[in-house]
């Protein structure tokens, strides 16, 4: 069987960040703009879209903890993962409502859930269905199921999957810092896709 030829693509830079910035996850908004988490800098950034030329990133918010995952759970409503993976393991989910937001104006993230002491380091996350997230815990070898309340104003969480192969390798020969096990999760659900599926 013949292998289909790979399509030609053009890679075009849309934004530059300072050297040593650790960009972790992103969410593409309906207008083509992009929200990007910078884990070590504990920041959320905005890049205008649709990107046709190089743009200057705009700082949305600086958090008190490293920020990893970001998921759009309703149109312009996001849930972000904050986690102290290398120190205390303190971990939270925060709700960020960007409906009516203009770049450069302040935002007010709200903590909607604090994980218990089983969590080690939250990583990527995804929407599984309306109000349901999967969140990777890359050092504990867990995937958490998070059920959101209406409007993502609260949440509950339970271990959804657990396996040694998803955990870090403490006997590995890679120097510090520890390397993640399950390094994010991906689902096919999006608020737009779910709305279309519910209405057809």
Short mmCIF file of C-alpha atoms in Angstrom, two decimals:
data_model
loop_
_atom_site.label_atom_id
_atom_site.label_comp_id
_atom_site.label_asym_id
_atom_site.label_seq_id
_atom_site.Cartn_x
_atom_site.Cartn_y
_atom_site.Cartn_z
CA UNK A 1 0.00 0.00 0.00
CA UNK A 2 1.37 3.38 -0.98
CA UNK A 3 1.86 6.00 1.68
CA UNK A 4 0.14 9.28 0.96
CA UNK A 5 2.59 12.14 0.41
CA UNK A 6 2.98 14.56 3.26
CA UNK A 7 1.38 17.93 2.62
CA UNK A 8 3.67 20.91 2.32
CA UNK A 9 3.42 23.29 5.23
CA UNK A 10 4.84 26.69 6.00
CA UNK A 11 5.83 27.52 9.56
CA UNK A 12 5.46 31.19 10.40
CA UNK A 13 6.42 32.67 13.78
CA UNK A 14 3.52 34.61 15.31
CA UNK A 15 5.16 35.80 18.54
CA UNK A 16 8.46 35.74 20.40
CA UNK A 17 8.92 35.29 24.13
CA UNK A 18 11.99 36.10 26.24
CA UNK A 19 14.78 33.54 26.33
CA UNK A 20 14.24 30.67 28.82
CA UNK A 21 10.46 31.14 28.96
CA UNK A 22 8.83 27.73 29.55
CA UNK A 23 5.66 27.80 27.44
CA UNK A 24 3.59 24.82 28.55
CA UNK A 25 0.05 24.68 27.12
CA UNK A 26 -2.25 26.72 24.94
CA UNK A 27 -5.87 27.27 24.06
CA UNK A 28 -7.03 28.73 20.75
CA UNK A 29 -10.05 31.01 21.14
CA UNK A 30 -12.91 31.29 18.64
CA UNK A 31 -11.45 34.54 17.24
CA UNK A 32 -8.12 32.83 16.48
CA UNK A 33 -6.23 34.41 19.36
CA UNK A 34 -4.17 32.12 21.58
CA UNK A 35 -3.80 31.87 25.37
CA UNK A 36 -0.46 30.38 26.46
CA UNK A 37 0.64 29.24 29.91
CA UNK A 38 4.23 29.88 30.98
CA UNK A 39 4.75 27.33 33.75
CA UNK A 40 7.92 28.49 35.51
CA UNK A 41 7.12 32.17 35.09
CA UNK A 42 3.63 31.50 36.58
CA UNK A 43 1.98 33.56 33.85
CA UNK A 44 -0.81 33.44 31.27
CA UNK A 45 -0.21 35.23 27.95
CA UNK A 46 -2.41 36.32 25.05
CA UNK A 47 -1.33 36.39 21.40
CA UNK A 48 -3.74 38.19 19.01
CA UNK A 49 -5.24 36.29 16.12
CA UNK A 50 -5.76 35.28 13.52
CA UNK A 51 -2.01 35.57 13.21
CA UNK A 52 -1.00 37.08 9.90
CA UNK A 53 2.06 38.92 11.15
CA UNK A 54 4.34 38.92 14.15
CA UNK A 55 2.48 40.14 17.24
CA UNK A 56 3.56 41.23 20.70
CA UNK A 57 2.27 38.87 23.41
CA UNK A 58 0.17 40.53 26.13
CA UNK A 59 0.40 39.38 29.75
CA UNK A 60 -3.06 38.34 30.95
CA UNK A 61 -2.23 37.43 34.55
CA UNK A 62 0.64 36.48 36.88
CA UNK A 63 -0.32 33.68 39.30
CA UNK A 64 1.04 32.73 42.72
CA UNK A 65 1.87 29.19 41.53
CA UNK A 66 3.25 27.57 38.36
CA UNK A 67 0.48 27.28 35.75
CA UNK A 68 0.26 24.27 33.45
CA UNK A 69 -3.00 23.17 31.83
CA UNK A 70 -5.67 25.37 30.26
CA UNK A 71 -9.05 24.22 28.95
CA UNK A 72 -11.93 26.16 27.45
CA UNK A 73 -14.94 24.66 29.24
CA UNK A 74 -17.57 27.04 27.84
CA UNK A 75 -17.18 29.78 25.24
CA UNK A 76 -14.47 32.11 26.59
CA UNK A 77 -14.58 30.40 30.01
CA UNK A 78 -11.33 28.66 30.95
CA UNK A 79 -10.12 26.37 33.72
CA UNK A 80 -6.38 26.47 34.45
CA UNK A 81 -4.24 24.12 36.54
CA UNK A 82 -1.90 25.62 39.14
CA UNK A 83 0.61 23.24 40.74
CA UNK A 84 3.73 23.25 42.90
CA UNK A 85 5.01 20.04 41.30
CA UNK A 86 8.63 20.33 42.44
CA UNK A 87 8.03 21.57 45.99
CA UNK A 88 4.89 21.30 48.16
CA UNK A 89 2.61 19.72 45.48
CA UNK A 90 -0.10 22.26 46.37
CA UNK A 91 -2.48 22.23 43.40
CA UNK A 92 -5.59 24.15 42.42
CA UNK A 93 -7.99 24.66 39.54
CA UNK A 94 -8.92 28.24 38.73
CA UNK A 95 -11.78 29.60 36.65
CA UNK A 96 -11.08 32.49 34.28
CA UNK A 97 -13.99 34.20 32.54
CA UNK A 98 -12.84 36.14 29.47
CA UNK A 99 -16.32 37.01 28.17
CA UNK A 100 -16.17 40.70 27.36
CA UNK A 101 -12.47 40.88 28.25
CA UNK A 102 -10.21 43.29 26.38
CA UNK A 103 -6.46 42.56 26.14
CA UNK A 104 -4.50 44.57 28.68
CA UNK A 105 -7.33 44.86 31.20
CA UNK A 106 -7.07 43.04 34.55
CA UNK A 107 -8.68 39.64 35.13
CA UNK A 108 -9.82 37.96 38.33
CA UNK A 109 -9.19 34.20 38.35
CA UNK A 110 -11.20 32.30 40.98
CA UNK A 111 -9.98 29.13 42.73
CA UNK A 112 -12.74 26.56 42.21
CA UNK A 113 -11.00 23.44 43.56
CA UNK A 114 -8.00 22.51 45.71
CA UNK A 115 -6.62 18.99 45.36
CA UNK A 116 -5.85 16.74 48.32
CA UNK A 117 -2.42 15.36 49.22
CA UNK A 118 -2.55 12.56 46.61
CA UNK A 119 -1.70 15.04 43.86
CA UNK A 120 1.99 15.44 42.90
CA UNK A 121 2.10 17.67 39.78
CA UNK A 122 -0.79 18.67 37.53
CA UNK A 123 0.10 18.79 33.88
CA UNK A 124 -2.06 19.07 30.76
CA UNK A 125 -5.82 18.77 30.77
CA UNK A 126 -8.68 18.40 28.33
CA UNK A 127 -12.46 18.55 28.11
CA UNK A 128 -14.06 15.09 27.90
CA UNK A 129 -17.64 16.30 27.67
CA UNK A 130 -19.85 19.07 29.03
CA UNK A 131 -18.51 19.96 32.47
CA UNK A 132 -16.06 17.04 32.63
CA UNK A 133 -12.26 17.41 32.51
CA UNK A 134 -9.37 14.97 32.50
CA UNK A 135 -6.25 16.31 34.24
CA UNK A 136 -2.87 14.57 34.08
CA UNK A 137 -0.84 14.20 37.28
CA UNK A 138 2.59 13.54 35.81
CA UNK A 139 4.53 12.56 38.95
CA UNK A 140 1.82 10.50 40.66
CA UNK A 141 0.95 8.52 37.51
CA UNK A 142 -2.70 9.54 37.73
CA UNK A 143 -5.36 11.02 35.53
CA UNK A 144 -7.98 12.91 37.51
CA UNK A 145 -11.60 13.22 36.45
CA UNK A 146 -12.94 16.65 37.37
CA UNK A 147 -16.68 17.36 37.34
CA UNK A 148 -17.51 21.04 37.16
CA UNK A 149 -20.59 22.66 38.62
CA UNK A 150 -22.74 25.01 36.54
CA UNK A 151 -20.72 27.87 35.11
CA UNK A 152 -17.52 26.17 36.34
CA UNK A 153 -17.95 27.89 39.73
CA UNK A 154 -16.97 24.75 41.64
CA UNK A 155 -15.67 21.25 41.07
CA UNK A 156 -15.17 17.77 42.48
CA UNK A 157 -12.33 15.44 41.51
CA UNK A 158 -11.55 11.75 41.71
CA UNK A 159 -8.83 9.50 40.35
CA UNK A 160 -10.00 8.26 36.96
CA UNK A 161 -6.94 6.24 35.87
CA UNK A 162 -3.77 5.12 37.63
CA UNK A 163 -0.80 3.13 36.41
CA UNK A 164 2.92 2.90 37.16
CA UNK A 165 3.77 3.51 33.50
CA UNK A 166 2.24 7.00 33.77
CA UNK A 167 4.43 8.01 36.72
CA UNK A 168 7.91 9.52 36.75
CA UNK A 169 10.86 7.12 36.81
CA UNK A 170 12.65 7.78 40.12
CA UNK A 171 15.42 5.35 39.11
CA UNK A 172 16.06 7.03 35.75
CA UNK A 173 19.50 8.40 34.99
CA UNK A 174 18.26 11.82 33.94
CA UNK A 175 19.52 14.56 36.30
CA UNK A 176 17.15 16.82 38.26
CA UNK A 177 14.48 17.99 37.65
CA UNK A 178 12.39 14.79 37.49
CA UNK A 179 10.89 14.15 34.09
CA UNK A 180 7.09 13.79 33.84
CA UNK A 181 5.30 10.54 33.30
CA UNK A 182 1.84 11.16 31.81
CA UNK A 183 2.62 14.49 30.18
CA UNK A 184 -0.82 15.82 29.35
CA UNK A 185 -4.03 14.37 27.94
CA UNK A 186 -6.01 15.16 24.84
CA UNK A 187 -9.70 14.75 24.06
CA UNK A 188 -11.78 15.73 21.08
CA UNK A 189 -14.42 17.74 22.90
CA UNK A 190 -14.68 21.50 22.56
CA UNK A 191 -17.50 23.83 23.61
CA UNK A 192 -18.30 24.52 19.94
CA UNK A 193 -18.17 20.83 18.92
CA UNK A 194 -20.30 19.80 21.90
CA UNK A 195 -22.88 22.50 21.16
CA UNK A 196 -23.07 21.30 17.54
CA UNK A 197 -23.35 17.66 18.61
CA UNK A 198 -26.14 18.47 21.07
CA UNK A 199 -28.12 20.45 18.54
CA UNK A 200 -28.00 18.17 15.47
#
